[in-house]
C-alpha cells in the first residue's frame, strides 16, 4: 500500500538516541519548576552565545523588519524570491564567514556554494548526487549518520575506529572497510567524515586528511567533509579544513583532486540557529554544483531568513567578536564538564571542539558488552536523571563510551548534572568495593550483597 | 574522477524543457516599464503579485510578527532553537483553519494530520517517497505542471503515466481516459500506486467538478490506490463554480471513516494565494497516520524556517485580515483574468473558460502552420523572440493537442498586461489571422471545405482530422526537442 520507505524503520528514529529524547520530553528538568527532572545532555546545541546575537538584533531592528539600509521595505522582493541559486548577498557573506573560520587559509567561491534547508538536507542531497541506490559510503565510527540511507538507498559501511589510538582513522581501518564493502559486492562511492568529529569533539590532523585524500584518489572515490562544527573549535590544534589539506602542492598535482572533495556546512552549531534551517554544500565539481542546485528546490532556505543572516554576517565586527567570545565560552564550559567528571573518576577523550565530550564510562559497566552499556544508559537516564547518548547509537565498536553535551544548558544546570553523576558513581563504586572491586563476572555471594545494602542504607542516612 | 550518480548526470530534472528555456530567455532581456520597455514580458511565471500591497500594511501594524516578539518580549532564542519536525503548533492550527476557510468551512482539518515542508515542491516529492517505490507509477491528467516531471520522478524513481485529456470536453478527466492510462501503465509493467491531480488545475485554471472527483474516488476504491490532490491554487478560485475539495466529496459520500479516506492526501502551500513563494511554506495533509509519521520524519530534509512559521502563524491567526485579504485577492484575480480573456478575444484568440488560478489556458491552434508540435514550437519561438512575451507551450505541459499555451496574468501590473495584449494583437494581425475568428474555424471544421478557402486553416483542419482517426499511442513521450535542438533553433530565431 505504502512505499517500502514509509513502512521500514531504517530512518533510524527508533534508536536509543531518540528514545532518550522522548523520555526527557515527559519529565524535563527546570531549575525552578522541575528541579528533579531529567537534564538534557543528548542535544548538541549551542545555547551559550544567544545574548551576543540578540544584542546585534536589537541594534539592527530594520533587518528583522525586512527593511533595507534606506528604511524601505524589501518584503515584496523577498516574498517572491525563490531562486534556487540563493540570495547572492547571502552567499557572498557565507563564503567569507567560512573562510574566516578557517583562518582565511582557504578562499571560497560563492558560485560553488549551494544552499539547503539545514545540513541534514545538504548531506542527503550530496549523497543523491554522488551515489546510486545500493552504492556504499564509508563512514568512520563513532559518528552521527543521520538519515543518509533512508531515501537515497545507499549502504553505510563503517570504518571501525577504537580508543587504542584516540579513535583516529587509520589507513588499516580504511582499507579494511573498503575490502569489506567489496566482499559485500557494494560499489564504494565515497567516504564521509565529520570534522570536527561528532561525537568525539576532536579535529583531524593534516596528515590524516591527506591520507584520506590520497585514499580517495587511489580508489577513485569522493570525499565529503561535514564541517558543521568548524566554528566550535575552541582550543588547539586549530582547525584544518579538507580544502586546506588538498591545497598541498603534492596533492594538487592530481588535477581533479578538488572535484572529488565536497564540504557540508551549516549555521546550526556555531551560530546556534538550528531553527532557521541554513545549510550548504560547497564543491568545486561543477556537475555536482549544478545538480545539487536543482535538487535544492526540495529544501530552499526561506528568503526571510537569508535576508536576516546576510546582514548579520556582513557585520564583520560582530562575527569576529562572536567567534572569539563563543569559543571562549565553549572552552570554559567544556573544561567544567571534564574536570567535574574527573572528580568522579570519569575520563573524557581529549577534545578541542564541538558541543560535547566523548566520555569513557567503560569502568562503570558490569560487563564489556553493549547490553551492559544499555543498562548503564538506562540507569543514568532514569535513576540519575541525565539524558546522555550511548556510544552504540553512534555505532561505536567498543561498549562503554557516551557522548555528553555541555553547550545547551547554563552553568548551574551543569553543576547539578555533575553532582548527580558524582553521587551515582559513589553509590556504584561503593557496591563494587564490597563486591571485590573488579569487573569480572564472578558470582556474588548473598552475604556480601546483604552487607553492601546495609552499608548503603547507613550512608544515605 | 569518481563517477557521479545517475541522478546527477541525467536530465530527469526536466530543466532542459522549453518551460525553463523560455524563462532563461526572459532573464536575458526582461521587460521593465521604465528601463527596458522593449524587453520580454514574463507571462510564464505562475506567481500572484496582485496583493502583496495588502500584506505590507499588516506587517507594519503587527511589528512583533517580524520582530520575533510575543507580547513585546523577544522570543528569538526559542525560535532559533525550534527545529521540531512536528512543526510550530500555533502555525499548524492557523494553517488548518485557513485551509478550512478556503473550503467554505465545509470540511475541517486536524492540525495533527499536517506535515510542514519547505514548499509544495518538497511536499509532492515527500509524498512520492512515502507512497511509491522506484519503478512504481502515478497517473496524472494532462496537461500538467511541467515541474512534476522533476518533483515526482527525479530522485524517487517513480514514473508518471499521463491520462490524456482533450479540448473535446474542456480537458475534463473521463473514465475511458483513466482506464486507458491504467492499461498503458500495466503494459509498461508499472505498478500504479495512485493518481495525482492538481485542483484547481495548473495549467487549465479550472476547478474539478464533483463528477470528476467521484470518478477518481470510485477508481481508487476499486483498485485500492491513492489519490493526491494538489490544492495549492485552492485560494485562487475567483468565480463560480466554487471550489470543491476532494475531502468534501468524501465526506458527502460518507466515506470519511473508510479505508479510502486514508488513501486521499492533500498538498497545500502559501506560495500561490498568499503570494509568498520565497518563504517556502508547504504542507501535506493525510488521514493515514503511517503517512503522516513517515512524512514528518522526512520533513527533516526540508523544514520550514521557524522565523517564517512564527510570522505566518501570527498572520493567519488574524482571521479578520485573512477574510478581507482573500476577498480582495479574488476580486483582483478575477479582474485581471477578465482583462486578459477579453483582450485576447479582440485578437481572435479564445481561452478555456476558467474560474481559478493565476493563468489562462489559451487556444492558439488557429495560429499554427500545421497541427503539429513542431508548428507549436515555431509559434512559441516567434512569440518569445518577436512578440517578446514568454508563455508556456502546451507541449511542456504534456498536452496532446498542439496549439495550446498557458499565459499567466497575476504577476504583472494592469498596464503591463495591456501592453502584452497589444503586442499579441499586432502579432496576430500581422500574420493575417485578424479576420479569422474562432467561430469561423469551428464551422469550417464541421463542414468539409474545399482547398481554396484558407491555406492555413485547411492545413490545420486536415491534420486534426488525421489525429482523431489515427490511434495515437498514449505512452508517455517528451513533447519537447532535445536541448541541443532547441538551443540551435532559438539561436537561429534570435
Short mmCIF file of N, CA, C and O in Angstrom, two decimals, chain A residues 1-4 6 11 13 45 47 50 53-54 57 64-66 73 75-76 78-82 84 121 124-125 128-132 147 150-151 189 220 222 256 259-260 273-277 285 287-288 291 294-295 297-298 300 302-305 308, chain B residues 1-8 13 15 47 49 52 55-56 59 66-68 74 76-77 79-83 85 121-122 125-126 129-133 150 154-155 193 224 226 263 276-280 290-291 294 297-298 301 303 305-308 311:
data_model
loop_
_atom_site.label_atom_id
_atom_site.label_comp_id
_atom_site.label_asym_id
_atom_site.label_seq_id
_atom_site.Cartn_x
_atom_site.Cartn_y
_atom_site.Cartn_z
N UNK A 1 0.83 -1.21 0.00
CA UNK A 1 0.00 0.00 0.00
C UNK A 1 0.87 1.27 0.00
O UNK A 1 0.75 2.13 -0.85
N UNK A 2 1.77 1.33 1.02
CA UNK A 2 2.66 2.49 1.05
C UNK A 2 4.00 2.06 0.46
O UNK A 2 4.18 0.93 0.08
N UNK A 3 4.94 2.97 0.41
CA UNK A 3 6.25 2.61 -0.11
C UNK A 3 7.01 1.80 0.94
O UNK A 3 6.67 1.83 2.12
N UNK A 4 8.06 1.13 0.51
CA UNK A 4 8.86 0.38 1.48
C UNK A 4 9.54 1.34 2.44
O UNK A 4 9.80 1.02 3.59
N UNK A 6 8.30 4.13 3.68
CA UNK A 6 7.38 4.58 4.72
C UNK A 6 7.15 3.48 5.75
O UNK A 6 6.92 3.74 6.92
N UNK A 11 15.00 4.73 8.97
CA UNK A 11 15.28 6.14 9.16
C UNK A 11 15.98 6.33 10.49
O UNK A 11 16.34 7.41 10.87
N UNK A 13 15.08 6.24 13.51
CA UNK A 13 14.49 7.06 14.54
C UNK A 13 14.08 6.26 15.76
O UNK A 13 13.50 6.78 16.69
N UNK A 45 23.42 21.24 20.90
CA UNK A 45 23.03 22.60 20.53
C UNK A 45 23.91 23.59 21.25
O UNK A 45 24.37 23.34 22.36
N UNK A 47 23.79 26.90 23.10
CA UNK A 47 22.93 27.94 23.65
C UNK A 47 23.72 28.95 24.46
O UNK A 47 23.17 29.73 25.22
N UNK A 50 23.63 33.21 22.73
CA UNK A 50 22.48 33.93 22.19
C UNK A 50 22.48 35.40 22.51
O UNK A 50 22.02 36.22 21.72
N UNK A 53 23.96 37.42 19.82
CA UNK A 53 23.12 37.57 18.62
C UNK A 53 21.97 38.52 18.90
O UNK A 53 21.66 39.40 18.10
N UNK A 54 21.36 38.36 20.08
CA UNK A 54 20.19 39.19 20.41
C UNK A 54 20.59 40.66 20.52
O UNK A 54 19.82 41.54 20.13
N UNK A 57 20.71 41.99 17.08
CA UNK A 57 19.36 42.16 16.54
C UNK A 57 18.72 43.43 17.07
O UNK A 57 18.06 44.16 16.34
N UNK A 64 15.24 42.66 10.81
CA UNK A 64 14.13 41.77 11.16
C UNK A 64 12.86 42.25 10.49
O UNK A 64 12.02 41.47 10.08
N UNK A 65 12.74 43.59 10.43
CA UNK A 65 11.54 44.20 9.84
C UNK A 65 11.57 44.17 8.32
O UNK A 65 10.73 44.79 7.68
N UNK A 66 12.51 43.45 7.77
CA UNK A 66 12.63 43.31 6.31
C UNK A 66 12.70 44.67 5.63
O UNK A 66 12.00 44.93 4.63
N UNK A 73 10.89 49.02 2.72
CA UNK A 73 10.53 47.61 2.88
C UNK A 73 10.99 46.81 1.67
O UNK A 73 10.80 47.21 0.52
N UNK A 75 10.05 43.62 1.64
CA UNK A 75 9.17 42.47 1.83
C UNK A 75 8.75 41.84 0.50
O UNK A 75 8.82 40.63 0.30
N UNK A 76 8.32 42.70 -0.40
CA UNK A 76 7.81 42.21 -1.68
C UNK A 76 8.85 41.37 -2.43
O UNK A 76 8.56 40.27 -2.90
N UNK A 78 11.43 39.88 -1.23
CA UNK A 78 11.75 38.66 -0.51
C UNK A 78 10.63 37.63 -0.65
O UNK A 78 10.88 36.44 -0.82
N UNK A 79 9.40 38.12 -0.58
CA UNK A 79 8.24 37.21 -0.67
C UNK A 79 8.28 36.44 -1.99
O UNK A 79 7.86 35.29 -2.06
N UNK A 80 8.82 37.08 -3.04
CA UNK A 80 8.82 36.45 -4.36
C UNK A 80 10.13 35.74 -4.68
O UNK A 80 10.23 35.02 -5.66
N UNK A 81 11.15 35.93 -3.82
CA UNK A 81 12.46 35.38 -4.16
C UNK A 81 12.54 33.89 -3.86
O UNK A 81 12.70 33.49 -2.71
N UNK A 82 12.49 33.06 -4.91
CA UNK A 82 12.59 31.62 -4.71
C UNK A 82 13.65 31.01 -5.64
O UNK A 82 13.59 29.84 -5.99
N UNK A 84 16.64 29.18 -6.79
CA UNK A 84 17.42 28.14 -6.12
C UNK A 84 18.93 28.39 -6.16
O UNK A 84 19.69 27.64 -5.56
N UNK A 121 19.62 18.29 5.04
CA UNK A 121 19.24 18.33 3.64
C UNK A 121 20.48 18.33 2.75
O UNK A 121 20.53 17.63 1.73
N UNK A 124 22.07 14.81 2.51
CA UNK A 124 21.27 13.90 1.69
C UNK A 124 21.40 14.24 0.21
O UNK A 124 21.56 13.36 -0.64
N UNK A 125 21.35 15.53 -0.08
CA UNK A 125 21.46 15.96 -1.47
C UNK A 125 22.80 15.55 -2.07
O UNK A 125 22.86 15.06 -3.20
N UNK A 128 22.70 11.95 -2.92
CA UNK A 128 21.92 11.74 -4.15
C UNK A 128 22.76 12.06 -5.38
O UNK A 128 22.58 11.46 -6.44
N UNK A 129 23.67 13.02 -5.25
CA UNK A 129 24.48 13.42 -6.39
C UNK A 129 25.64 12.49 -6.65
O UNK A 129 26.11 12.37 -7.79
N UNK A 130 26.13 11.86 -5.58
CA UNK A 130 27.35 11.08 -5.74
C UNK A 130 27.13 9.58 -5.84
O UNK A 130 27.98 8.87 -6.36
N UNK A 131 26.01 9.10 -5.31
CA UNK A 131 25.82 7.65 -5.25
C UNK A 131 24.43 7.23 -5.71
O UNK A 131 23.46 7.97 -5.56
N UNK A 132 24.39 6.03 -6.28
CA UNK A 132 23.11 5.45 -6.68
C UNK A 132 22.64 4.49 -5.59
O UNK A 132 23.46 4.06 -4.75
N UNK A 147 20.06 10.45 8.64
CA UNK A 147 19.14 9.64 7.84
C UNK A 147 19.66 9.46 6.42
O UNK A 147 18.90 9.47 5.48
N UNK A 150 18.15 6.47 4.22
CA UNK A 150 16.71 6.24 4.08
C UNK A 150 16.17 6.39 2.67
O UNK A 150 15.66 5.43 2.08
N UNK A 151 16.28 7.60 2.12
CA UNK A 151 15.67 7.80 0.82
C UNK A 151 16.67 7.63 -0.32
O UNK A 151 16.29 7.48 -1.48
N UNK A 189 31.37 4.63 -3.23
CA UNK A 189 31.40 5.89 -3.96
C UNK A 189 32.14 6.99 -3.20
O UNK A 189 32.53 7.98 -3.80
N UNK A 220 39.58 6.23 -6.57
CA UNK A 220 38.71 6.97 -7.49
C UNK A 220 37.31 7.18 -6.88
O UNK A 220 36.28 6.85 -7.47
N UNK A 222 34.84 9.73 -3.86
CA UNK A 222 34.65 11.08 -3.35
C UNK A 222 34.96 11.18 -1.86
O UNK A 222 35.01 10.18 -1.16
N UNK A 256 42.35 16.60 -10.65
CA UNK A 256 40.93 16.58 -10.31
C UNK A 256 40.68 16.31 -8.83
O UNK A 256 39.58 15.98 -8.45
N UNK A 259 37.84 18.21 -7.46
CA UNK A 259 36.49 17.89 -7.91
C UNK A 259 35.92 16.67 -7.20
O UNK A 259 34.78 16.31 -7.41
N UNK A 260 36.71 16.05 -6.33
CA UNK A 260 36.15 14.92 -5.60
C UNK A 260 36.01 15.24 -4.10
O UNK A 260 35.69 14.38 -3.30
N UNK A 273 21.67 28.40 15.46
CA UNK A 273 20.39 28.75 14.82
C UNK A 273 19.77 27.56 14.08
O UNK A 273 19.42 27.68 12.91
N UNK A 274 19.61 26.41 14.75
CA UNK A 274 19.08 25.25 14.02
C UNK A 274 17.66 25.46 13.50
O UNK A 274 17.28 24.88 12.49
N UNK A 275 16.91 26.32 14.16
CA UNK A 275 15.52 26.52 13.74
C UNK A 275 15.38 27.24 12.42
O UNK A 275 14.35 27.16 11.76
N UNK A 276 16.45 27.92 12.01
CA UNK A 276 16.34 28.73 10.79
C UNK A 276 16.68 27.94 9.53
O UNK A 276 16.48 28.43 8.43
N UNK A 277 17.17 26.71 9.72
CA UNK A 277 17.39 25.79 8.58
C UNK A 277 18.31 26.40 7.52
O UNK A 277 17.90 26.65 6.37
N UNK A 285 33.25 20.80 -7.98
CA UNK A 285 32.80 19.97 -9.09
C UNK A 285 31.53 20.58 -9.67
O UNK A 285 30.48 20.58 -9.03
N UNK A 287 29.49 19.77 -12.03
CA UNK A 287 28.32 18.91 -12.24
C UNK A 287 27.58 18.73 -10.93
O UNK A 287 26.34 18.75 -10.88
N UNK A 288 28.35 18.57 -9.86
CA UNK A 288 27.71 18.42 -8.54
C UNK A 288 26.99 19.71 -8.16
O UNK A 288 25.84 19.69 -7.72
N UNK A 291 23.76 19.94 -10.27
CA UNK A 291 22.71 19.01 -9.87
C UNK A 291 22.20 19.35 -8.48
O UNK A 291 20.98 19.35 -8.23
N UNK A 294 19.78 22.29 -8.42
CA UNK A 294 18.41 21.94 -8.83
C UNK A 294 17.72 21.16 -7.72
O UNK A 294 16.54 21.36 -7.44
N UNK A 295 18.47 20.27 -7.08
CA UNK A 295 17.87 19.48 -6.00
C UNK A 295 17.51 20.35 -4.80
O UNK A 295 16.66 19.97 -3.99
N UNK A 297 15.80 22.73 -4.73
CA UNK A 297 14.37 23.08 -4.83
C UNK A 297 13.56 22.35 -3.76
O UNK A 297 12.51 22.82 -3.35
N UNK A 298 14.05 21.19 -3.35
CA UNK A 298 13.31 20.38 -2.39
C UNK A 298 13.57 20.83 -0.95
O UNK A 298 13.00 20.29 -0.01
N UNK A 300 14.70 24.68 -0.01
CA UNK A 300 15.31 26.00 -0.10
C UNK A 300 15.27 26.68 1.26
O UNK A 300 14.45 26.35 2.12
N UNK A 302 14.35 29.81 3.51
CA UNK A 302 13.39 30.91 3.47
C UNK A 302 14.11 32.22 3.17
O UNK A 302 15.13 32.54 3.78
N UNK A 303 13.58 32.99 2.24
CA UNK A 303 14.21 34.26 1.86
C UNK A 303 14.25 35.23 3.03
O UNK A 303 15.17 36.04 3.15
N UNK A 304 13.24 35.11 3.89
CA UNK A 304 13.19 35.97 5.09
C UNK A 304 14.43 35.72 5.94
O UNK A 304 15.06 36.65 6.46
N UNK A 305 14.81 34.46 6.05
CA UNK A 305 15.96 34.06 6.85
C UNK A 305 17.27 34.43 6.14
O UNK A 305 18.22 34.89 6.77
N UNK A 308 17.91 38.16 6.74
CA UNK A 308 18.35 38.47 8.11
C UNK A 308 19.82 38.10 8.30
O UNK A 308 20.62 38.88 8.78
N UNK B 1 38.26 10.83 -12.25
CA UNK B 1 37.47 11.32 -11.12
C UNK B 1 36.30 10.39 -10.87
O UNK B 1 35.75 9.85 -11.80
N UNK B 2 35.99 10.20 -9.61
CA UNK B 2 34.90 9.29 -9.25
C UNK B 2 33.62 9.62 -9.97
O UNK B 2 33.23 10.76 -10.09
N UNK B 3 32.94 8.60 -10.41
CA UNK B 3 31.69 8.79 -11.12
C UNK B 3 30.64 9.41 -10.20
O UNK B 3 30.62 9.15 -9.01
N UNK B 4 29.78 10.18 -10.77
CA UNK B 4 28.68 10.74 -10.01
C UNK B 4 27.49 9.79 -10.11
O UNK B 4 27.55 8.79 -10.81
N UNK B 5 26.42 10.12 -9.45
CA UNK B 5 25.25 9.25 -9.51
C UNK B 5 24.54 9.46 -10.84
O UNK B 5 24.76 10.45 -11.53
N UNK B 6 23.66 8.52 -11.16
CA UNK B 6 22.88 8.66 -12.39
C UNK B 6 22.00 9.91 -12.28
O UNK B 6 21.78 10.61 -13.26
N UNK B 7 21.53 10.16 -11.07
CA UNK B 7 20.63 11.31 -10.91
C UNK B 7 21.31 12.62 -11.26
O UNK B 7 20.73 13.53 -11.81
N UNK B 8 22.61 12.71 -10.89
CA UNK B 8 23.33 13.96 -11.13
C UNK B 8 23.62 14.18 -12.60
O UNK B 8 23.79 15.30 -13.06
N UNK B 13 15.65 15.94 -14.30
CA UNK B 13 15.21 17.16 -13.64
C UNK B 13 14.38 17.99 -14.60
O UNK B 13 13.77 18.98 -14.22
N UNK B 15 14.95 20.11 -16.71
CA UNK B 15 15.16 21.55 -16.84
C UNK B 15 15.71 21.92 -18.20
O UNK B 15 16.17 23.02 -18.44
N UNK B 47 2.86 33.33 -10.60
CA UNK B 47 3.01 33.95 -9.29
C UNK B 47 1.88 34.93 -9.08
O UNK B 47 1.38 35.55 -10.02
N UNK B 49 1.22 38.34 -7.73
CA UNK B 49 1.84 39.56 -7.24
C UNK B 49 0.81 40.67 -7.06
O UNK B 49 1.16 41.83 -6.86
N UNK B 52 0.34 41.80 -2.80
CA UNK B 52 1.41 41.98 -1.81
C UNK B 52 1.25 43.31 -1.08
O UNK B 52 1.65 43.44 0.08
N UNK B 55 -0.43 42.87 2.18
CA UNK B 55 0.31 42.23 3.27
C UNK B 55 1.20 43.24 4.00
O UNK B 55 1.37 43.16 5.21
N UNK B 56 1.74 44.19 3.23
CA UNK B 56 2.69 45.13 3.85
C UNK B 56 2.10 45.96 4.98
O UNK B 56 2.72 46.07 6.04
N UNK B 59 1.91 43.93 8.09
CA UNK B 59 3.21 43.77 8.74
C UNK B 59 3.57 45.00 9.58
O UNK B 59 4.11 44.89 10.67
N UNK B 66 7.23 40.12 12.70
CA UNK B 66 8.53 40.11 12.03
C UNK B 66 9.65 40.20 13.05
O UNK B 66 10.73 39.65 12.87
N UNK B 67 9.37 40.95 14.13
CA UNK B 67 10.39 41.19 15.13
C UNK B 67 10.61 40.01 16.07
O UNK B 67 11.37 40.09 17.02
N UNK B 68 9.90 38.91 15.80
CA UNK B 68 10.02 37.69 16.61
C UNK B 68 9.83 37.99 18.09
O UNK B 68 10.63 37.61 18.94
N UNK B 74 11.02 39.46 23.34
CA UNK B 74 11.71 38.70 22.30
C UNK B 74 11.65 37.20 22.58
O UNK B 74 11.93 36.74 23.68
N UNK B 76 13.25 35.29 20.33
CA UNK B 76 14.24 34.91 19.34
C UNK B 76 14.90 33.58 19.67
O UNK B 76 15.01 32.69 18.81
N UNK B 77 15.33 33.45 20.92
CA UNK B 77 16.06 32.24 21.30
C UNK B 77 15.18 31.00 21.10
O UNK B 77 15.62 29.99 20.53
N UNK B 79 12.77 30.55 19.05
CA UNK B 79 12.59 30.25 17.63
C UNK B 79 13.88 29.76 17.00
O UNK B 79 13.89 28.85 16.19
N UNK B 80 15.00 30.37 17.40
CA UNK B 80 16.29 29.97 16.82
C UNK B 80 16.57 28.50 17.11
O UNK B 80 17.23 27.82 16.32
N UNK B 81 16.06 28.02 18.24
CA UNK B 81 16.31 26.62 18.61
C UNK B 81 15.23 25.68 18.14
O UNK B 81 15.38 24.47 18.20
N UNK B 82 14.11 26.24 17.66
CA UNK B 82 12.97 25.39 17.33
C UNK B 82 13.16 24.68 16.00
O UNK B 82 12.97 25.25 14.94
N UNK B 83 13.52 23.38 16.06
CA UNK B 83 13.68 22.62 14.83
C UNK B 83 12.88 21.32 14.88
O UNK B 83 13.23 20.34 14.25
N UNK B 85 10.45 18.72 13.99
CA UNK B 85 9.82 18.43 12.70
C UNK B 85 8.30 18.26 12.81
O UNK B 85 7.63 18.13 11.78
N UNK B 121 6.84 21.86 -3.56
CA UNK B 121 7.81 21.04 -4.30
C UNK B 121 8.30 19.91 -3.40
O UNK B 121 8.35 18.75 -3.79
N UNK B 122 8.66 20.28 -2.18
CA UNK B 122 9.13 19.30 -1.20
C UNK B 122 8.00 18.36 -0.79
O UNK B 122 8.20 17.15 -0.64
N UNK B 125 7.30 15.68 -3.50
CA UNK B 125 8.35 14.66 -3.57
C UNK B 125 8.27 13.73 -2.36
O UNK B 125 8.38 12.52 -2.47
N UNK B 126 8.06 14.33 -1.20
CA UNK B 126 7.97 13.53 0.03
C UNK B 126 6.82 12.53 -0.06
O UNK B 126 6.97 11.37 0.33
N UNK B 129 7.86 9.59 -2.06
CA UNK B 129 8.72 8.70 -1.28
C UNK B 129 7.92 7.85 -0.31
O UNK B 129 8.30 6.73 0.01
N UNK B 130 6.82 8.41 0.17
CA UNK B 130 6.00 7.68 1.15
C UNK B 130 5.06 6.67 0.51
O UNK B 130 4.70 5.67 1.12
N UNK B 131 4.61 6.97 -0.70
CA UNK B 131 3.56 6.14 -1.28
C UNK B 131 4.06 5.17 -2.35
O UNK B 131 3.38 4.20 -2.67
N UNK B 132 5.22 5.45 -2.92
CA UNK B 132 5.66 4.64 -4.06
C UNK B 132 7.13 4.27 -3.96
O UNK B 132 7.93 4.98 -3.37
N UNK B 133 7.46 3.13 -4.56
CA UNK B 133 8.85 2.71 -4.65
C UNK B 133 9.35 3.02 -6.06
O UNK B 133 8.57 3.30 -6.97
N UNK B 150 10.11 16.70 -12.71
CA UNK B 150 11.25 16.68 -11.81
C UNK B 150 10.82 16.30 -10.39
O UNK B 150 11.36 15.39 -9.79
N UNK B 154 12.38 12.58 -10.30
CA UNK B 154 13.84 12.65 -10.36
C UNK B 154 14.54 11.78 -9.33
O UNK B 154 15.27 10.85 -9.70
N UNK B 155 14.33 12.08 -8.06
CA UNK B 155 15.09 11.35 -7.05
C UNK B 155 14.34 10.14 -6.53
O UNK B 155 14.90 9.30 -5.83
N UNK B 193 0.42 3.26 -8.27
CA UNK B 193 0.17 3.50 -6.86
C UNK B 193 -0.92 4.52 -6.63
O UNK B 193 -1.45 4.64 -5.52
N UNK B 224 -7.82 0.14 -5.00
CA UNK B 224 -7.10 0.29 -3.72
C UNK B 224 -5.79 1.04 -3.90
O UNK B 224 -4.73 0.59 -3.46
N UNK B 226 -3.95 5.26 -4.28
CA UNK B 226 -4.01 6.55 -3.61
C UNK B 226 -4.49 7.66 -4.53
O UNK B 226 -4.44 7.53 -5.75
N UNK B 263 -6.49 6.99 1.98
CA UNK B 263 -5.66 6.98 0.78
C UNK B 263 -5.78 8.26 -0.03
O UNK B 263 -5.31 8.34 -1.15
N UNK B 276 3.58 34.06 -1.50
CA UNK B 276 4.82 34.05 -0.72
C UNK B 276 5.73 32.87 -1.06
O UNK B 276 6.15 32.13 -0.19
N UNK B 277 6.06 32.69 -2.35
CA UNK B 277 6.88 31.53 -2.71
C UNK B 277 8.27 31.57 -2.07
O UNK B 277 8.86 30.52 -1.82
N UNK B 278 8.77 32.76 -1.78
CA UNK B 278 10.11 32.86 -1.21
C UNK B 278 10.23 32.33 0.20
O UNK B 278 11.33 32.01 0.67
N UNK B 279 9.10 32.22 0.89
CA UNK B 279 9.15 31.82 2.29
C UNK B 279 9.11 30.31 2.48
O UNK B 279 9.31 29.83 3.58
N UNK B 280 8.85 29.58 1.38
CA UNK B 280 8.93 28.12 1.41
C UNK B 280 8.03 27.49 2.45
O UNK B 280 8.50 26.88 3.43
N UNK B 290 0.34 6.48 9.30
CA UNK B 290 1.67 5.99 8.89
C UNK B 290 2.30 6.98 7.91
O UNK B 290 3.49 7.28 7.99
N UNK B 291 1.49 7.50 7.00
CA UNK B 291 1.99 8.50 6.05
C UNK B 291 2.39 9.77 6.81
O UNK B 291 3.46 10.32 6.57
N UNK B 294 5.71 9.00 8.65
CA UNK B 294 6.88 8.91 7.77
C UNK B 294 7.20 10.27 7.15
O UNK B 294 8.35 10.70 7.09
N UNK B 297 8.94 12.65 9.57
CA UNK B 297 10.37 12.39 9.72
C UNK B 297 11.12 12.84 8.47
O UNK B 297 12.20 13.41 8.54
N UNK B 298 10.53 12.61 7.31
CA UNK B 298 11.18 13.02 6.06
C UNK B 298 11.25 14.53 5.95
O UNK B 298 12.11 15.06 5.23
N UNK B 301 14.34 16.86 5.96
CA UNK B 301 15.12 17.22 4.79
C UNK B 301 14.65 18.53 4.16
O UNK B 301 15.22 19.00 3.18
N UNK B 303 12.63 21.43 6.31
CA UNK B 303 11.75 22.05 7.30
C UNK B 303 11.52 23.52 6.93
O UNK B 303 12.32 24.13 6.23
N UNK B 305 11.57 27.33 7.96
CA UNK B 305 12.29 28.16 8.92
C UNK B 305 11.35 28.59 10.03
O UNK B 305 10.23 29.04 9.78
N UNK B 306 11.81 28.46 11.28
CA UNK B 306 10.96 28.82 12.41
C UNK B 306 10.62 30.31 12.40
O UNK B 306 9.55 30.71 12.85
N UNK B 307 11.54 31.09 11.86
CA UNK B 307 11.32 32.54 11.75
C UNK B 307 10.08 32.79 10.90
O UNK B 307 9.22 33.63 11.22
N UNK B 308 9.96 32.02 9.82
CA UNK B 308 8.83 32.15 8.91
C UNK B 308 7.56 31.55 9.49
O UNK B 308 6.47 32.10 9.33
N UNK B 311 6.10 34.15 11.84
CA UNK B 311 5.49 35.28 11.13
C UNK B 311 4.12 34.89 10.59
O UNK B 311 3.13 35.60 10.78
#
